[in-house]
Amino acid sequence: MSEALRLAREYNIAVRFVHLGDWNDGELRAEYDATIPVIRINQRIVEALPGAERDRFVALAIGHELYHHRERLGEIPTLPKRAEREAAADAYALKILDESRPALAER
C-alpha cells in the first residue's frame, strides 16, 4: 500500500475513482471534499495510464489532496495565495511519494 493511501485511511478519508467531468482546456485530476471527507480521483486519467505511471499518479493525487485536508484541520498553516498552496500541496505529495519508495521496492 502506498504511504499516501495509508495516510488517507489514517485520516478516515475515503478515496474514490470517478469521472470528474469536462473542464474546458484544463483537466481536473483530483478533488478534496471536506464535508464527507473524500478524495475523488479522475477515473478517466487513471484508466489511460500504464501500471507504474498510474500508481504514481494516484499516490501524488492523494498526497496533494491530503495536504489540503491537513490545512483544513489546522495541522498546516494556510498560505495566503492559492498558487502557493497548490505548489506546497504538490511538494507535500512528492515528499510522501519519496517516503513510499522503500516499501514499493520491497514488492
Rosetta silent file (secondary structure, phi, psi, omega in degrees, C-alpha in Angstrom):
SEQUENCE: MSEALRLAREYNIAVRFVHLGDWNDGELRAEYDATIPVIRINQRIVEALPGAERDRFVALAIGHELYHHRERLGEIPTLPKRAEREAAADAYALKILDESRPALAER
SCORE:     score description
SCORE:     0.000 S_00000001
   1 L     0.000  138.846  179.060    0.000    0.000    0.000 S_00000001
   2 L   -69.902  155.007  177.271    1.293    3.465   -0.814 S_00000001
   3 H   -61.464  -37.722  179.745    2.116    5.845    2.003 S_00000001
   4 H   -62.964  -44.337  179.228   -0.469    8.289    0.631 S_00000001
   5 H   -67.105  -38.715  177.085   -3.246    5.705    0.771 S_00000001
   6 H   -60.549  -44.609  179.544   -2.167    4.646    4.260 S_00000001
   7 H   -65.040  -39.693  177.620   -2.347    8.266    5.421 S_00000001
   8 H   -59.610  -43.064  177.862   -5.774    8.739    3.828 S_00000001
   9 H   -64.340  -40.232  179.541   -7.016    5.734    5.776 S_00000001
  10 H   -61.560  -36.877  178.022   -5.414    7.066    8.952 S_00000001
  11 L   -85.190    2.695 -178.382   -7.299   10.340    8.487 S_00000001
  12 L    59.245   42.423  177.368  -10.508    8.395    7.675 S_00000001
  13 L  -105.574  125.349  175.782  -10.706    9.884    4.193 S_00000001
  14 E   -74.139  148.471  174.619  -12.373    7.794    1.511 S_00000001
  15 E  -119.929  123.864 -177.624  -10.677    7.602   -1.883 S_00000001
  16 E  -126.004  146.527  174.583  -12.965    7.246   -4.883 S_00000001
  17 E  -106.279  116.864 -175.627  -12.322    6.973   -8.605 S_00000001
  18 E  -141.835  161.368  172.042  -14.946    8.938  -10.537 S_00000001
  19 L   -80.778  120.740 -174.795  -15.405   10.843  -13.768 S_00000001
  20 L   -95.202   10.985  174.719  -14.890   14.468  -12.788 S_00000001
  21 L    83.590 -178.972 -179.536  -16.424   15.980  -15.918 S_00000001
  22 L   -94.632  140.724 -177.737  -15.050   18.318  -18.552 S_00000001
  23 E  -127.750   50.518 -179.696  -13.068   21.387  -17.559 S_00000001
  24 L    53.927 -122.775 -178.866  -12.641   23.266  -20.857 S_00000001
  25 L   -80.894  -19.339 -177.932   -8.915   23.281  -21.682 S_00000001
  26 E   -90.891  176.029  178.855   -7.886   22.052  -18.232 S_00000001
  27 L  -140.345  118.266  178.324   -8.258   18.691  -16.632 S_00000001
  28 L   -76.919  117.145 -177.089   -9.263   18.196  -13.017 S_00000001
  29 L   -83.562  -41.649 -179.066   -7.052   15.420  -11.704 S_00000001
  30 E  -159.912  162.452  176.603   -8.494   15.099   -8.219 S_00000001
  31 E  -145.764  152.593  178.600  -10.570   16.990   -5.693 S_00000001
  32 E  -112.035  129.303  176.531  -10.981   17.010   -1.930 S_00000001
  33 E  -116.012  107.890 -176.047  -14.428   17.262   -0.371 S_00000001
  34 L   -71.454  -19.436 -175.357  -14.153   18.121    3.310 S_00000001
  35 L   -71.929  -21.825 -175.956  -17.834   17.513    4.022 S_00000001
  36 L   -94.786  -46.932  -19.255  -17.574   13.710    3.699 S_00000001
  37 L   -80.205  149.379 -179.478  -14.385   13.671    3.705 S_00000001
  38 E  -149.261  147.420  169.520  -13.404   12.123    0.397 S_00000001
  39 E  -108.852  122.316  176.800  -10.707   12.431   -2.235 S_00000001
  40 E  -104.666  127.461 -179.517  -12.088   11.926   -5.723 S_00000001
  41 E  -110.644  137.011 -177.016   -9.574   10.961   -8.405 S_00000001
  42 E   -65.714  108.713 -176.654  -10.351   11.384  -12.090 S_00000001
  43 H   -63.283  -34.040 -179.933  -11.027    7.863  -13.324 S_00000001
  44 H   -61.517  -38.930  178.658  -10.533    8.827  -16.989 S_00000001
  45 H   -68.619  -47.024 -178.144   -6.913    9.775  -16.303 S_00000001
  46 H   -57.584  -44.526 -178.204   -6.259    6.652  -14.235 S_00000001
  47 H   -65.254  -24.523 -177.394   -7.674    4.374  -16.938 S_00000001
  48 H   -87.194   -8.620 -174.223   -5.393    5.932  -19.573 S_00000001
  49 L  -100.339  143.998  173.797   -2.127    5.376  -17.675 S_00000001
  50 L   -73.208  163.460 -173.138    0.073    2.253  -17.636 S_00000001
  51 H   -35.416  -69.788 -174.583    0.747    0.446  -14.313 S_00000001
  52 H   -65.879  -38.003  178.716    3.678    2.245  -12.686 S_00000001
  53 H   -67.054  -37.964  177.366    2.666    5.633  -14.048 S_00000001
  54 H   -63.186  -46.281  179.988   -0.894    5.052  -12.817 S_00000001
  55 H   -60.785  -41.387  179.137    0.331    4.141   -9.312 S_00000001
  56 H   -64.761  -45.130  179.465    2.490    7.278   -9.197 S_00000001
  57 H   -58.644  -46.846 -178.452   -0.382    9.479  -10.386 S_00000001
  58 H   -63.121  -45.278  179.741   -2.757    8.071   -7.761 S_00000001
  59 H   -61.766  -42.281  179.770   -0.204    8.470   -4.950 S_00000001
  60 H   -68.062  -39.301  179.130    0.539   12.061   -5.975 S_00000001
  61 H   -63.495  -45.003  179.128   -3.157   12.922   -6.286 S_00000001
  62 H   -64.106  -46.563 -179.997   -3.922   11.524   -2.836 S_00000001
  63 H   -59.038  -43.006  179.085   -0.891   13.237   -1.302 S_00000001
  64 H   -59.846  -47.445 -178.116   -1.829   16.580   -2.853 S_00000001
  65 H   -71.953  -29.136  174.334   -5.377   16.421   -1.522 S_00000001
  66 H   -62.054  -36.814  176.709   -4.165   15.236    1.898 S_00000001
  67 H   -56.829  -46.198 -179.878   -2.224   18.481    2.158 S_00000001
  68 H   -65.207  -34.788  175.636   -5.497   20.394    1.751 S_00000001
  69 H   -63.554  -44.312 -179.943   -7.131   18.185    4.382 S_00000001
  70 H   -66.218  -33.614  172.907   -4.318   18.942    6.803 S_00000001
  71 H   -58.914  -48.037 -177.909   -4.738   22.664    6.047 S_00000001
  72 H   -60.841  -36.649  179.271   -8.412   22.375    6.947 S_00000001
  73 H   -75.828  -12.958 -177.138   -7.549   20.647   10.231 S_00000001
  74 L    85.055   10.450  177.578   -5.048   23.389   11.083 S_00000001
  75 L   -74.716  -24.558  179.635   -2.089   20.976   11.054 S_00000001
  76 L  -128.168  134.424  178.089   -0.502   23.038    8.294 S_00000001
  77 L   -66.468  143.121  178.305   -0.802   26.820    8.074 S_00000001
  78 L   -82.389  118.819  179.895   -2.872   28.044    5.140 S_00000001
  79 L   -71.351  151.679 -172.439   -0.690   30.052    2.800 S_00000001
  80 L   -69.014  -31.910 -175.868   -2.156   33.355    1.603 S_00000001
  81 L  -108.305  141.588 -179.053   -2.110   32.731   -2.155 S_00000001
  82 H   -58.437  -42.895 -179.330   -3.770   29.859   -3.976 S_00000001
  83 H   -60.390  -38.309  177.488   -0.709   29.303   -6.192 S_00000001
  84 H   -66.142  -42.058  179.134    1.455   28.964   -3.063 S_00000001
  85 H   -63.609  -42.497 -179.446   -0.983   26.466   -1.523 S_00000001
  86 H   -67.052  -40.392  176.961   -1.076   24.387   -4.700 S_00000001
  87 H   -64.643  -40.667  178.556    2.728   24.361   -5.002 S_00000001
  88 H   -65.981  -37.906  177.800    3.026   23.365   -1.345 S_00000001
  89 H   -65.197  -39.637  176.661    0.467   20.575   -1.866 S_00000001
  90 H   -63.797  -43.023  179.424    2.495   19.278   -4.830 S_00000001
  91 H   -64.182  -40.296  177.836    5.697   19.341   -2.762 S_00000001
  92 H   -62.641  -43.226  179.088    3.959   17.500    0.078 S_00000001
  93 H   -61.839  -41.717  177.516    2.715   14.844   -2.345 S_00000001
  94 H   -64.208  -38.249  178.185    6.243   14.337   -3.693 S_00000001
  95 H   -62.452  -44.362  178.356    7.568   14.001   -0.155 S_00000001
  96 H   -63.092  -41.284  179.347    5.008   11.289    0.604 S_00000001
  97 H   -61.759  -43.247  177.845    5.887    9.522   -2.649 S_00000001
  98 H   -61.433  -37.866  178.706    9.587    9.562   -1.729 S_00000001
  99 H   -68.216  -25.355 -179.712    8.746    8.065    1.683 S_00000001
 100 H   -79.724  -21.539 -170.939    6.833    5.261   -0.083 S_00000001
 101 H   -56.131  -43.420  178.060    9.686    4.215   -2.344 S_00000001
 102 H   -59.183  -39.131 -179.632   11.383    1.743    0.064 S_00000001
 103 H   -67.811  -38.086  178.635    8.046   -0.021    0.550 S_00000001
 104 H   -67.901  -35.196 -179.961    7.420   -0.151   -3.197 S_00000001
 105 H   -68.474  -24.075 -178.208   10.884   -1.575   -3.831 S_00000001
 106 L   -77.616  -14.995 -177.881   10.183   -4.444   -1.435 S_00000001
 107 L   -66.276    0.000    0.000    7.273   -5.746   -3.531 S_00000001
